[in-house]
Short mmCIF file of C-alpha atoms in Angstrom, two decimals:
data_model
loop_
_atom_site.label_atom_id
_atom_site.label_comp_id
_atom_site.label_asym_id
_atom_site.label_seq_id
_atom_site.Cartn_x
_atom_site.Cartn_y
_atom_site.Cartn_z
CA MET A 1 -0.66 -16.95 22.82
CA SER A 2 2.59 -15.26 22.65
CA ASP A 3 3.55 -11.82 23.98
CA ASN A 4 2.49 -10.27 20.70
CA GLY A 5 -0.94 -11.88 20.63
CA MET A 6 -0.12 -14.51 18.05
CA SER A 7 -0.73 -18.03 18.41
CA ARG A 8 2.31 -20.38 18.49
CA ARG A 9 1.22 -21.59 14.94
CA ASP A 10 1.14 -18.02 13.72
CA GLU A 11 4.22 -17.36 15.30
CA VAL A 12 5.81 -20.27 13.63
CA GLU A 13 4.23 -19.32 10.19
CA MET A 14 5.79 -15.71 10.51
CA LEU A 15 9.37 -17.15 11.34
CA LEU A 16 9.24 -20.11 8.86
CA PRO A 17 10.48 -17.97 5.80
CA PHE A 18 13.47 -16.47 8.00
CA TYR A 19 14.23 -20.00 9.16
CA GLU A 20 14.47 -21.21 5.58
CA SER A 21 16.74 -18.46 4.61
CA GLY A 22 19.12 -19.08 7.77
CA ASP A 23 18.07 -15.74 9.24
CA LEU A 24 17.04 -17.07 12.69
CA ASP A 25 18.97 -17.76 15.81
CA GLY A 26 18.41 -18.10 19.58
CA GLU A 27 14.76 -18.33 20.89
CA GLU A 28 13.31 -17.75 17.44
CA LEU A 29 15.31 -20.78 15.90
CA ALA A 30 14.45 -22.97 18.91
CA ILE A 31 10.82 -22.34 18.46
CA VAL A 32 10.93 -23.17 14.80
CA GLU A 33 12.95 -26.30 15.31
CA GLU A 34 10.85 -27.56 18.06
CA TRP A 35 7.78 -27.12 15.93
CA LEU A 36 9.07 -28.82 13.01
CA ALA A 37 10.10 -31.89 15.20
CA ASP A 38 6.54 -32.12 16.23
CA ASN A 39 4.63 -31.30 13.15
CA PRO A 40 5.10 -33.27 9.90
CA GLU A 41 3.45 -30.65 7.97
CA GLY A 42 6.47 -28.37 8.36
CA GLN A 43 8.35 -29.90 5.56
CA ALA A 44 5.39 -29.26 3.00
CA ALA A 45 5.48 -25.60 4.49
CA LEU A 46 9.24 -25.25 3.83
CA GLU A 47 8.53 -26.50 0.23
CA ALA A 48 5.68 -23.93 -0.20
CA ILE A 49 8.29 -21.32 0.91
CA GLN A 50 10.87 -22.53 -1.65
CA ALA A 51 8.20 -22.58 -4.32
CA GLU A 52 7.47 -18.99 -3.63
CA ARG A 53 11.24 -18.15 -3.70
CA ALA A 54 11.63 -19.68 -7.11
CA THR A 55 8.64 -17.62 -8.32
CA VAL A 56 9.94 -14.40 -6.95
CA GLU A 57 13.49 -15.22 -8.44
CA ALA A 58 11.95 -16.08 -11.71
CA ALA A 59 9.92 -12.80 -11.81
CA ASN A 60 13.11 -10.81 -10.95
CA ASP A 61 15.22 -12.41 -13.40
CA ASN A 62 12.79 -11.92 -16.20
CA ILE A 63 13.42 -8.14 -15.84
CA VAL A 64 16.45 -7.61 -18.01
CA PRO A 65 18.18 -4.22 -17.60
CA PRO A 66 18.96 -2.01 -20.92
CA VAL A 67 22.37 -3.13 -22.52
CA ASP A 68 23.41 0.38 -22.83
CA ALA A 69 22.69 1.44 -19.21
CA LEU A 70 26.53 1.70 -18.26
CA LYS A 71 27.15 3.98 -21.38
CA ARG A 72 24.18 6.29 -20.41
CA PHE A 73 25.31 6.33 -16.83
CA GLU A 74 28.56 7.41 -17.93
CA GLN A 75 27.06 10.22 -19.90
CA ALA A 76 25.06 11.24 -16.92
CA LEU A 77 28.19 11.15 -14.70
CA ASP A 78 30.13 13.41 -17.25
CA GLN A 79 27.17 15.94 -16.81
CA GLU A 80 27.46 15.57 -13.09
CA ILE A 81 31.05 16.21 -13.08
CA ALA A 82 30.76 19.04 -15.45
CA ALA A 83 28.34 20.96 -13.19
CA PRO A 84 30.32 22.06 -10.35
CA GLN A 85 27.72 24.27 -8.81
CA MET A 86 25.48 21.39 -8.33
CA ALA A 87 28.50 19.59 -6.39
CA VAL A 88 29.00 22.64 -4.22
CA LYS A 89 25.41 22.81 -3.42
CA ALA A 90 25.24 18.95 -2.52
CA SER A 91 28.29 19.47 -0.27
CA VAL A 92 26.98 22.20 1.95
CA SER A 93 26.76 20.54 5.15
CA THR A 94 26.28 21.16 8.92
CA SER A 95 27.19 17.55 9.84
CA GLY A 96 28.75 14.39 8.36
CA ASN A 97 25.65 12.77 7.43
CA TRP A 98 25.58 12.17 3.70
CA LEU A 99 21.81 12.78 3.23
CA GLU A 100 22.14 16.17 5.18
CA ARG A 101 24.81 16.84 2.37
CA LEU A 102 22.33 16.14 -0.27
CA LEU A 103 19.39 18.26 1.18
CA PRO A 104 20.20 21.54 -0.41
CA ALA A 105 20.58 19.95 -3.81
CA TRP A 106 17.42 17.94 -3.35
CA LEU A 107 15.44 21.08 -2.30
CA ILE A 108 16.43 22.87 -5.30
CA PRO A 109 12.99 22.54 -7.13
CA ALA A 110 11.55 25.05 -4.88
CA PRO A 111 8.33 27.16 -4.95
CA ALA A 112 5.59 25.41 -6.83
CA THR A 113 6.45 21.89 -5.64
CA ALA A 114 7.94 22.71 -2.47
CA MET A 115 5.28 21.69 -0.14
CA ALA A 116 4.40 18.27 -1.66
CA LEU A 117 7.89 17.26 -2.57
CA SER A 118 9.51 18.65 0.68
CA ALA A 119 7.56 16.47 3.03
CA LEU A 120 8.65 13.52 1.09
CA LEU A 121 12.26 14.72 0.93
CA VAL A 122 12.21 15.21 4.69
CA ALA A 123 10.83 11.74 4.86
CA ALA A 124 13.49 10.22 2.96
CA LEU A 125 15.90 12.26 5.01
CA VAL A 126 14.73 10.98 8.37
CA GLY A 127 14.53 7.43 7.24
CA GLN A 128 18.11 7.63 6.00
CA THR A 129 19.36 9.25 9.19
CA VAL A 130 17.56 6.60 11.20
CA TYR A 131 19.61 4.25 9.36
CA TYR A 132 23.02 5.91 9.29
CA SER A 133 22.84 7.52 12.75
CA ASN A 134 21.51 5.05 15.12
CA GLY A 135 23.43 4.73 18.36
CA THR A 136 25.36 7.89 17.53
CA GLY A 137 23.09 10.68 18.54
CA GLY A 138 20.91 10.36 15.61
CA ILE A 139 17.11 9.80 15.57
CA GLU A 140 15.95 6.95 17.31
CA LEU A 141 13.80 4.18 15.44
CA ALA A 142 11.46 1.79 17.26
CA GLY A 143 11.28 -1.85 16.87
CA GLU A 144 14.84 -2.90 16.44
CA GLN A 145 14.20 -5.06 19.40
CA GLY A 146 10.62 -5.82 18.80
CA ALA A 147 7.57 -4.14 19.86
CA ALA A 148 7.03 -0.35 20.04
CA PRO A 149 7.31 1.37 23.30
CA GLU A 150 4.28 2.41 25.47
CA GLY A 151 3.25 5.87 25.16
CA THR A 152 1.04 8.51 23.67
CA ARG A 153 1.01 8.10 19.82
CA LEU A 154 1.18 10.96 17.38
CA ILE A 155 1.27 11.65 13.73
CA ILE A 156 3.95 14.29 12.97
CA VAL A 157 4.91 16.06 9.88
CA PHE A 158 8.37 17.71 9.81
CA LYS A 159 9.03 20.98 8.30
CA PRO A 160 10.52 20.72 4.89
CA ASP A 161 13.45 22.94 5.79
CA ALA A 162 14.04 21.48 9.14
CA ALA A 163 17.74 20.41 9.88
CA MET A 164 18.27 16.86 10.94
CA GLY A 165 19.75 17.97 14.06
CA ALA A 166 16.74 19.98 14.96
CA ILE A 167 14.49 17.15 14.41
CA SER A 168 16.72 14.78 16.27
CA ALA A 169 16.92 17.26 19.29
CA ALA A 170 13.22 17.81 19.37
CA LEU A 171 12.53 14.08 19.51
CA LYS A 172 15.09 13.51 22.19
CA GLN A 173 13.80 16.37 24.20
CA ALA A 174 10.18 15.05 24.15
CA ASP A 175 11.68 11.58 24.75
CA ALA A 176 9.90 10.57 21.42
CA ILE A 177 10.71 7.84 19.03
CA ILE A 178 9.64 7.12 15.63
CA VAL A 179 7.73 3.74 15.11
CA SER A 180 6.76 4.00 11.59
CA GLY A 181 7.08 6.01 8.45
CA PRO A 182 7.28 7.82 6.26
CA LYS A 183 3.68 7.32 4.96
CA ALA A 184 1.97 9.27 2.47
CA ALA A 185 2.90 13.06 2.43
CA GLY A 186 5.76 12.42 4.67
CA LEU A 187 3.85 11.21 7.88
CA TYR A 188 5.45 9.71 10.66
CA GLU A 189 3.91 7.89 13.64
CA VAL A 190 5.82 8.89 16.94
CA VAL A 191 5.59 7.51 20.51
CA VAL A 192 6.18 9.98 23.27
CA ARG A 193 7.14 7.61 25.91
CA ASP A 194 5.13 7.80 29.16
CA ARG A 195 7.60 6.70 31.57
CA GLU A 196 7.85 10.12 33.33
CA ALA A 197 3.82 10.65 33.26
CA GLU A 198 4.07 14.10 35.00
CA THR A 199 5.81 15.59 32.24
CA LEU A 200 4.10 13.96 29.38
CA GLN A 201 1.76 16.59 28.30
CA SER A 202 4.48 19.39 28.67
CA ARG A 203 6.71 17.21 26.52
CA ILE A 204 4.00 16.79 23.83
CA ASP A 205 3.44 20.57 23.93
CA ALA A 206 6.94 21.31 23.49
CA LEU A 207 7.23 18.99 20.68
CA THR A 208 4.14 20.54 18.87
CA LYS A 209 5.67 24.04 19.22
CA ASP A 210 9.18 22.98 18.27
CA ALA A 211 10.51 24.94 15.07
CA SER A 212 11.24 21.66 13.34
CA VAL A 213 7.71 20.36 13.48
CA GLN A 214 4.93 21.29 10.96
CA LEU A 215 2.06 19.48 12.25
CA VAL A 216 1.23 17.23 15.27
CA GLN A 217 -2.01 15.09 15.39
CA PRO A 218 -2.91 12.64 18.16
CA MET A 219 -3.80 9.29 16.93
CA LYS A 220 -7.03 7.90 17.76
CA GLN A 221 -7.36 4.71 19.50
CA GLY A 222 -6.76 1.57 17.34
CA GLU A 223 -5.41 3.68 14.67
CA ALA A 224 -2.08 2.58 15.32
CA GLN A 225 -0.57 -0.13 12.62
CA MET B 1 21.28 -16.11 -10.03
CA ASN B 2 22.29 -16.39 -6.30
CA LEU B 3 25.20 -14.13 -6.06
CA PHE B 4 26.13 -14.59 -2.37
CA ASP B 5 25.24 -18.01 -1.68
CA PRO B 6 26.42 -20.54 -4.03
CA SER B 7 25.20 -23.32 -1.68
CA SER B 8 21.84 -24.83 -2.32
CA ASP B 9 21.89 -26.60 1.05
CA ARG B 10 20.86 -24.20 3.58
CA GLY B 11 21.00 -26.60 6.40
CA ASN B 12 24.63 -27.30 6.05
CA ALA B 13 26.42 -25.15 8.66
CA SER B 14 29.91 -25.56 7.45
CA LYS B 15 28.81 -24.37 3.88
CA ARG B 16 26.93 -21.37 5.46
CA VAL B 17 30.11 -20.34 7.22
CA GLU B 18 32.18 -20.71 3.94
CA THR B 19 29.41 -18.59 2.04
CA ASN B 20 29.57 -15.92 4.95
CA VAL B 21 33.23 -15.64 4.29
CA LYS B 22 32.71 -15.30 0.56
CA GLN B 23 30.01 -12.59 1.25
CA ASP B 24 32.53 -10.79 3.58
CA ALA B 25 35.11 -10.61 0.82
CA TYR B 26 32.56 -9.27 -1.56
CA HIS B 27 31.23 -6.74 0.70
CA ASP B 28 34.97 -5.74 1.44
CA GLU B 29 35.47 -5.31 -2.27
CA ASP B 30 32.40 -3.02 -2.26
CA TYR B 31 33.61 -0.94 0.55
CA ASP B 32 37.12 -0.56 -1.17
CA LEU B 33 35.19 0.67 -4.33
CA VAL B 34 33.18 3.26 -2.36
CA ARG B 35 36.39 4.57 -0.90
CA ARG B 36 37.99 4.82 -4.17
CA ILE B 37 34.86 6.54 -5.49
CA ALA B 38 34.98 9.03 -2.53
CA GLY B 39 38.43 9.95 -4.02
CA GLY B 40 37.00 10.58 -7.58
CA ASP B 41 37.97 7.28 -8.92
CA ARG B 42 35.84 6.89 -12.02
CA ALA B 43 36.90 3.38 -12.84
CA ALA B 44 35.70 2.28 -9.31
CA MET B 45 32.35 3.93 -9.96
CA ARG B 46 32.02 1.93 -13.18
CA ASP B 47 32.90 -1.27 -11.23
CA LEU B 48 30.36 -0.64 -8.61
CA PHE B 49 27.78 0.12 -11.15
CA THR B 50 28.55 -3.07 -13.19
CA ARG B 51 28.41 -5.08 -10.01
CA HIS B 52 25.07 -3.82 -8.69
CA HIS B 53 23.01 -1.92 -11.31
CA GLY B 54 21.01 -5.22 -12.28
CA ARG B 55 19.62 -5.73 -8.88
CA VAL B 56 19.08 -1.94 -8.13
CA PHE B 57 17.27 -1.89 -11.62
CA ARG B 58 15.15 -4.86 -10.64
CA PHE B 59 14.47 -3.52 -7.02
CA ILE B 60 13.03 -0.38 -8.71
CA ALA B 61 11.26 -1.79 -11.60
CA ARG B 62 9.25 -4.34 -9.26
CA GLN B 63 8.33 -1.40 -6.95
CA ALA B 64 7.42 0.85 -9.71
CA GLY B 65 5.94 -1.61 -12.31
CA SER B 66 7.82 0.32 -14.82
CA GLN B 67 11.26 -0.35 -16.44
CA THR B 68 11.32 3.07 -18.19
CA LEU B 69 11.00 4.56 -14.65
CA ALA B 70 13.55 2.03 -13.24
CA ASP B 71 16.06 3.15 -15.85
CA ASP B 72 16.08 6.70 -14.72
CA VAL B 73 15.80 6.13 -11.09
CA ALA B 74 18.71 3.59 -11.03
CA ASN B 75 21.10 6.19 -12.92
CA GLU B 76 19.98 8.77 -10.22
CA VAL B 77 20.85 6.09 -7.45
CA PHE B 78 24.35 5.66 -8.67
CA ILE B 79 24.82 9.53 -9.56
CA GLU B 80 23.86 9.92 -5.64
CA VAL B 81 26.46 7.35 -4.69
CA TRP B 82 29.03 9.47 -6.67
CA ARG B 83 27.99 12.59 -4.74
CA ALA B 84 27.70 11.12 -1.33
CA ALA B 85 30.47 8.31 -1.41
CA SER B 86 32.75 10.30 0.95
CA SER B 87 30.09 10.56 3.65
CA PHE B 88 29.42 6.79 3.69
CA GLU B 89 30.83 5.66 6.90
CA GLY B 90 30.53 1.92 6.29
CA ARG B 91 28.05 1.12 9.18
CA SER B 92 26.08 -0.88 6.64
CA LYS B 93 26.73 -2.94 3.78
CA VAL B 94 27.16 -0.96 0.64
CA THR B 95 24.25 -3.00 -1.05
CA THR B 96 22.02 -1.91 1.81
CA TRP B 97 22.99 1.72 1.23
CA LEU B 98 22.23 1.44 -2.37
CA PHE B 99 18.85 -0.16 -1.80
CA SER B 100 17.94 2.45 0.57
CA ILE B 101 18.80 5.31 -1.80
CA ALA B 102 16.88 3.27 -4.45
CA ARG B 103 13.63 2.95 -2.21
CA PHE B 104 13.40 6.50 -1.42
CA LYS B 105 14.17 7.75 -4.98
CA THR B 106 11.53 5.36 -6.33
CA LEU B 107 9.01 6.43 -3.85
CA SER B 108 9.88 10.23 -4.67
CA ALA B 109 9.58 9.28 -8.49
CA LEU B 110 6.34 7.71 -8.15
CA ARG B 111 4.79 10.69 -6.48
CA LYS B 112 6.09 12.88 -9.01
CA ARG B 113 4.80 10.70 -12.03
CA THR B 114 1.07 11.40 -12.69
CA THR B 115 0.58 10.62 -16.37
CA GLU B 116 3.32 8.43 -17.48
CA THR B 117 2.09 5.62 -19.50
CA LEU B 118 2.54 2.31 -18.08
CA ASP B 119 4.91 0.11 -19.79
CA ASP B 120 4.29 -3.49 -21.09
CA GLY B 121 5.34 -5.20 -17.87
CA ALA B 122 3.02 -3.00 -15.68
CA SER B 123 -0.05 -3.68 -18.11
CA GLU B 124 0.63 -7.31 -17.96
CA ARG B 125 0.65 -7.17 -14.18
CA ILE B 126 -2.74 -5.34 -14.12
CA GLU B 127 -4.14 -7.75 -16.39
CA ASP B 128 -3.19 -10.45 -14.08
CA ASP B 129 -4.70 -8.45 -11.14
CA ALA B 130 -7.94 -8.06 -13.04
CA ASP B 131 -8.57 -11.68 -13.24
CA THR B 132 -10.73 -13.42 -10.68
CA PRO B 133 -8.92 -16.25 -8.84
CA GLU B 134 -11.15 -18.87 -10.63
CA VAL B 135 -10.39 -17.60 -14.05
CA SER B 136 -6.76 -17.57 -13.08
CA ALA B 137 -6.90 -21.05 -12.02
CA GLN B 138 -8.50 -22.21 -15.31
CA LYS B 139 -5.92 -20.38 -17.42
CA THR B 140 -2.90 -21.14 -15.41
CA SER B 141 -0.89 -23.90 -13.90
CA LYS B 142 -0.05 -24.00 -10.21
CA ALA B 143 3.12 -22.25 -10.91
CA ASN B 144 1.55 -19.43 -12.89
CA ALA B 145 -1.18 -19.07 -10.34
CA LEU B 146 1.69 -18.51 -7.78
CA ARG B 147 3.31 -16.08 -9.94
CA THR B 148 -0.02 -14.32 -10.47
CA ALA B 149 -0.54 -14.19 -6.55
CA VAL B 150 2.92 -12.95 -5.87
CA ASN B 151 2.56 -10.11 -8.64
CA SER B 152 -0.88 -9.25 -7.15
CA LEU B 153 0.51 -8.41 -3.84
CA GLN B 154 0.46 -4.88 -2.60
CA GLU B 155 3.57 -2.95 -3.17
CA GLU B 156 4.71 -2.94 0.26
CA HIS B 157 4.37 -6.73 0.70
CA ARG B 158 5.88 -7.46 -2.70
CA THR B 159 8.87 -5.24 -1.89
CA VAL B 160 9.51 -7.10 1.38
CA ILE B 161 9.18 -10.48 -0.38
CA ASP B 162 11.51 -9.50 -3.05
CA LEU B 163 14.26 -8.19 -0.71
CA ILE B 164 14.05 -11.48 1.46
CA TYR B 165 13.40 -14.05 -1.29
CA TYR B 166 15.37 -12.41 -4.21
CA HIS B 167 17.81 -10.13 -2.83
CA GLU B 168 18.32 -12.42 0.09
CA LYS B 169 18.71 -9.50 2.77
CA PRO B 170 18.25 -10.47 6.35
CA VAL B 171 15.47 -8.89 8.50
CA ARG B 172 17.88 -6.21 9.96
CA GLU B 173 18.88 -5.07 6.55
CA VAL B 174 15.35 -5.05 5.13
CA ALA B 175 14.43 -2.81 8.02
CA GLN B 176 17.27 -0.29 7.36
CA ILE B 177 16.37 -0.32 3.62
CA LEU B 178 12.58 0.51 4.24
CA ALA B 179 13.12 2.57 7.45
CA ILE B 180 10.71 0.32 9.40
CA PRO B 181 10.96 -1.78 12.51
CA GLU B 182 12.21 -5.34 12.28
CA ALA B 183 9.00 -6.47 13.71
CA THR B 184 7.32 -4.75 10.95
CA VAL B 185 9.46 -6.63 8.24
CA LYS B 186 8.22 -9.91 9.86
CA THR B 187 4.78 -9.09 9.96
CA ARG B 188 4.66 -7.58 6.33
CA MET B 189 6.15 -11.01 5.34
CA PHE B 190 3.55 -12.86 7.22
CA TYR B 191 0.65 -10.98 5.59
CA ALA B 192 2.26 -11.19 2.21
CA ARG B 193 2.41 -15.04 2.47
CA ARG B 194 -1.17 -15.08 3.78
CA LYS B 195 -2.40 -13.07 0.83
CA ILE B 196 -0.52 -15.57 -1.53
CA GLY B 197 -2.20 -18.51 0.38
CA GLU B 198 -5.70 -16.93 0.23
CA PHE B 199 -5.25 -16.23 -3.55
CA LEU B 200 -4.20 -19.97 -4.14
CA ASN B 201 -7.04 -21.29 -2.14
CA ASP B 202 -9.79 -19.04 -3.88
CA ALA B 203 -8.22 -20.25 -7.04
CA GLY B 204 -8.78 -23.79 -5.89
CA ILE B 205 -5.39 -24.64 -5.39
CA ASP B 206 -4.27 -26.22 -2.08
CA ARG B 207 -0.68 -26.02 -1.08
CA GLY B 208 -1.02 -27.14 2.47
CA TRP B 209 -0.12 -25.32 5.26
CA PRO B 210 0.00 -22.30 5.90
#
C-alpha cells in the first residue's frame, strides 16, 4: 500500500494515462517504468488508453462549431464596445485581479436571482483567484503537492458581495485552506489546520463570524471526498 | 487534430523536446495576442478567436451537452477576454485562462438554464445512456461501445478525460482550469477509466487490464 491507501497496482493504473501522455517525471515515472518492465500486460494497458484517447478525439472532432461564429462574435464585440457604461462597471477594481474587475458587472442581475446566482459567482471568483493569485498572497488551494492537510474540515459559503481580499484575509487569519469546490450552490470544503491546536476553536469561531462568510457548517466524519 | 504535438511517437525524447519548443512558440504568440488585445487591437482579438474558438466551443459543448448553449457561452468567453485582457498577467498559458473562463461560464449557464430544449447531440447521448450494457454490446462494435462508455460518464469525469486526452492538458493545467487539486485530477481520471472498464466488462467486452 502507498501513502494514499492505494495498492501499487491501483497507483500504476492511476498514473498510466499520464505516462502515456508524457506528463510524468521523477518518482512517478520510475514507478510506472519499473512496473511496465515487470508486467507484460502493461503494453495492453497502454493500448487501451490509446483507444480511449482516439475515441475521445473522435467524439470531440464530431462537434463542428458554427461557420458564422466569428461574424456573430464580431457583432457581439461591436455591442460590447458600444456600451461604455458596461466597460466602466467592469473596470471598477480594488486590485489587479482580472476577475475582481469583472465582479461588479457579473453581479448586475441583482435582486431576484442574486442569492442563487451570486453564490456561484463567488464560487467562480474564488476558483479563478486561486488560479491567478497563488503564491502572491491570494487564496491558497490544497493539493498542489498531493494530499490535503490535516485539520478540521468545514463547508463554507462566502457572501455574494464579499471582496476577494476579505476572503483571502479570513482564510489566512484562520490558517485555513480550500481543499475542494466550488460545489453546488457555491459550497467550498475548507480545512482549518490544526498545527496550533490550542487556537483551533478560536480560529474556527473567527472564521464563522467573519464578514465575508455567509455559512459555516462542520463536516461529519467520512463526509470528505 | 493534434495542434501542439505533431509527433505520434510519445516515447521519443528528442521529438518531445522539439514539440515543446513549438508549443512555446505557439504560446508566445498567444501572449502577444492578449497583450495587443489589452491595447484594444481588434485584429488581435479576431486572431485569438480564430485560433481557439473551436476547442473552446467543443469543451463547452461536451460539458453542457448542447451546441446551442456552447455557441452562446463561447461568445461570452471571448467577450470576457476582451474585457479582462489588460489584467492577464501571463502566469498561466492563455489556453488555460480561456478554458477556466469557459468552465465557470458553462457551469453558470447550466444553472441558469431550466427549460431549454436539448439539442440533437444531447438527445443522442441520453439514448446511449438509456441502453443497458447488454443491448449496447449487441448493437455496437467494440469501438462504439467504448464511445458509448465515454459519453455515459458523469460530467466531471468526462471533462477531465476530455482535457487530458483531447485538449492534451497536463495535470497541473487541468487542476487550474477546474479549480481542484492535482491529486483530484488524477483520482477523477482513475475513476473515469474504471467506469469505462466496468461498462465494457458489463457489455461483455474484455479489453484486458485495467
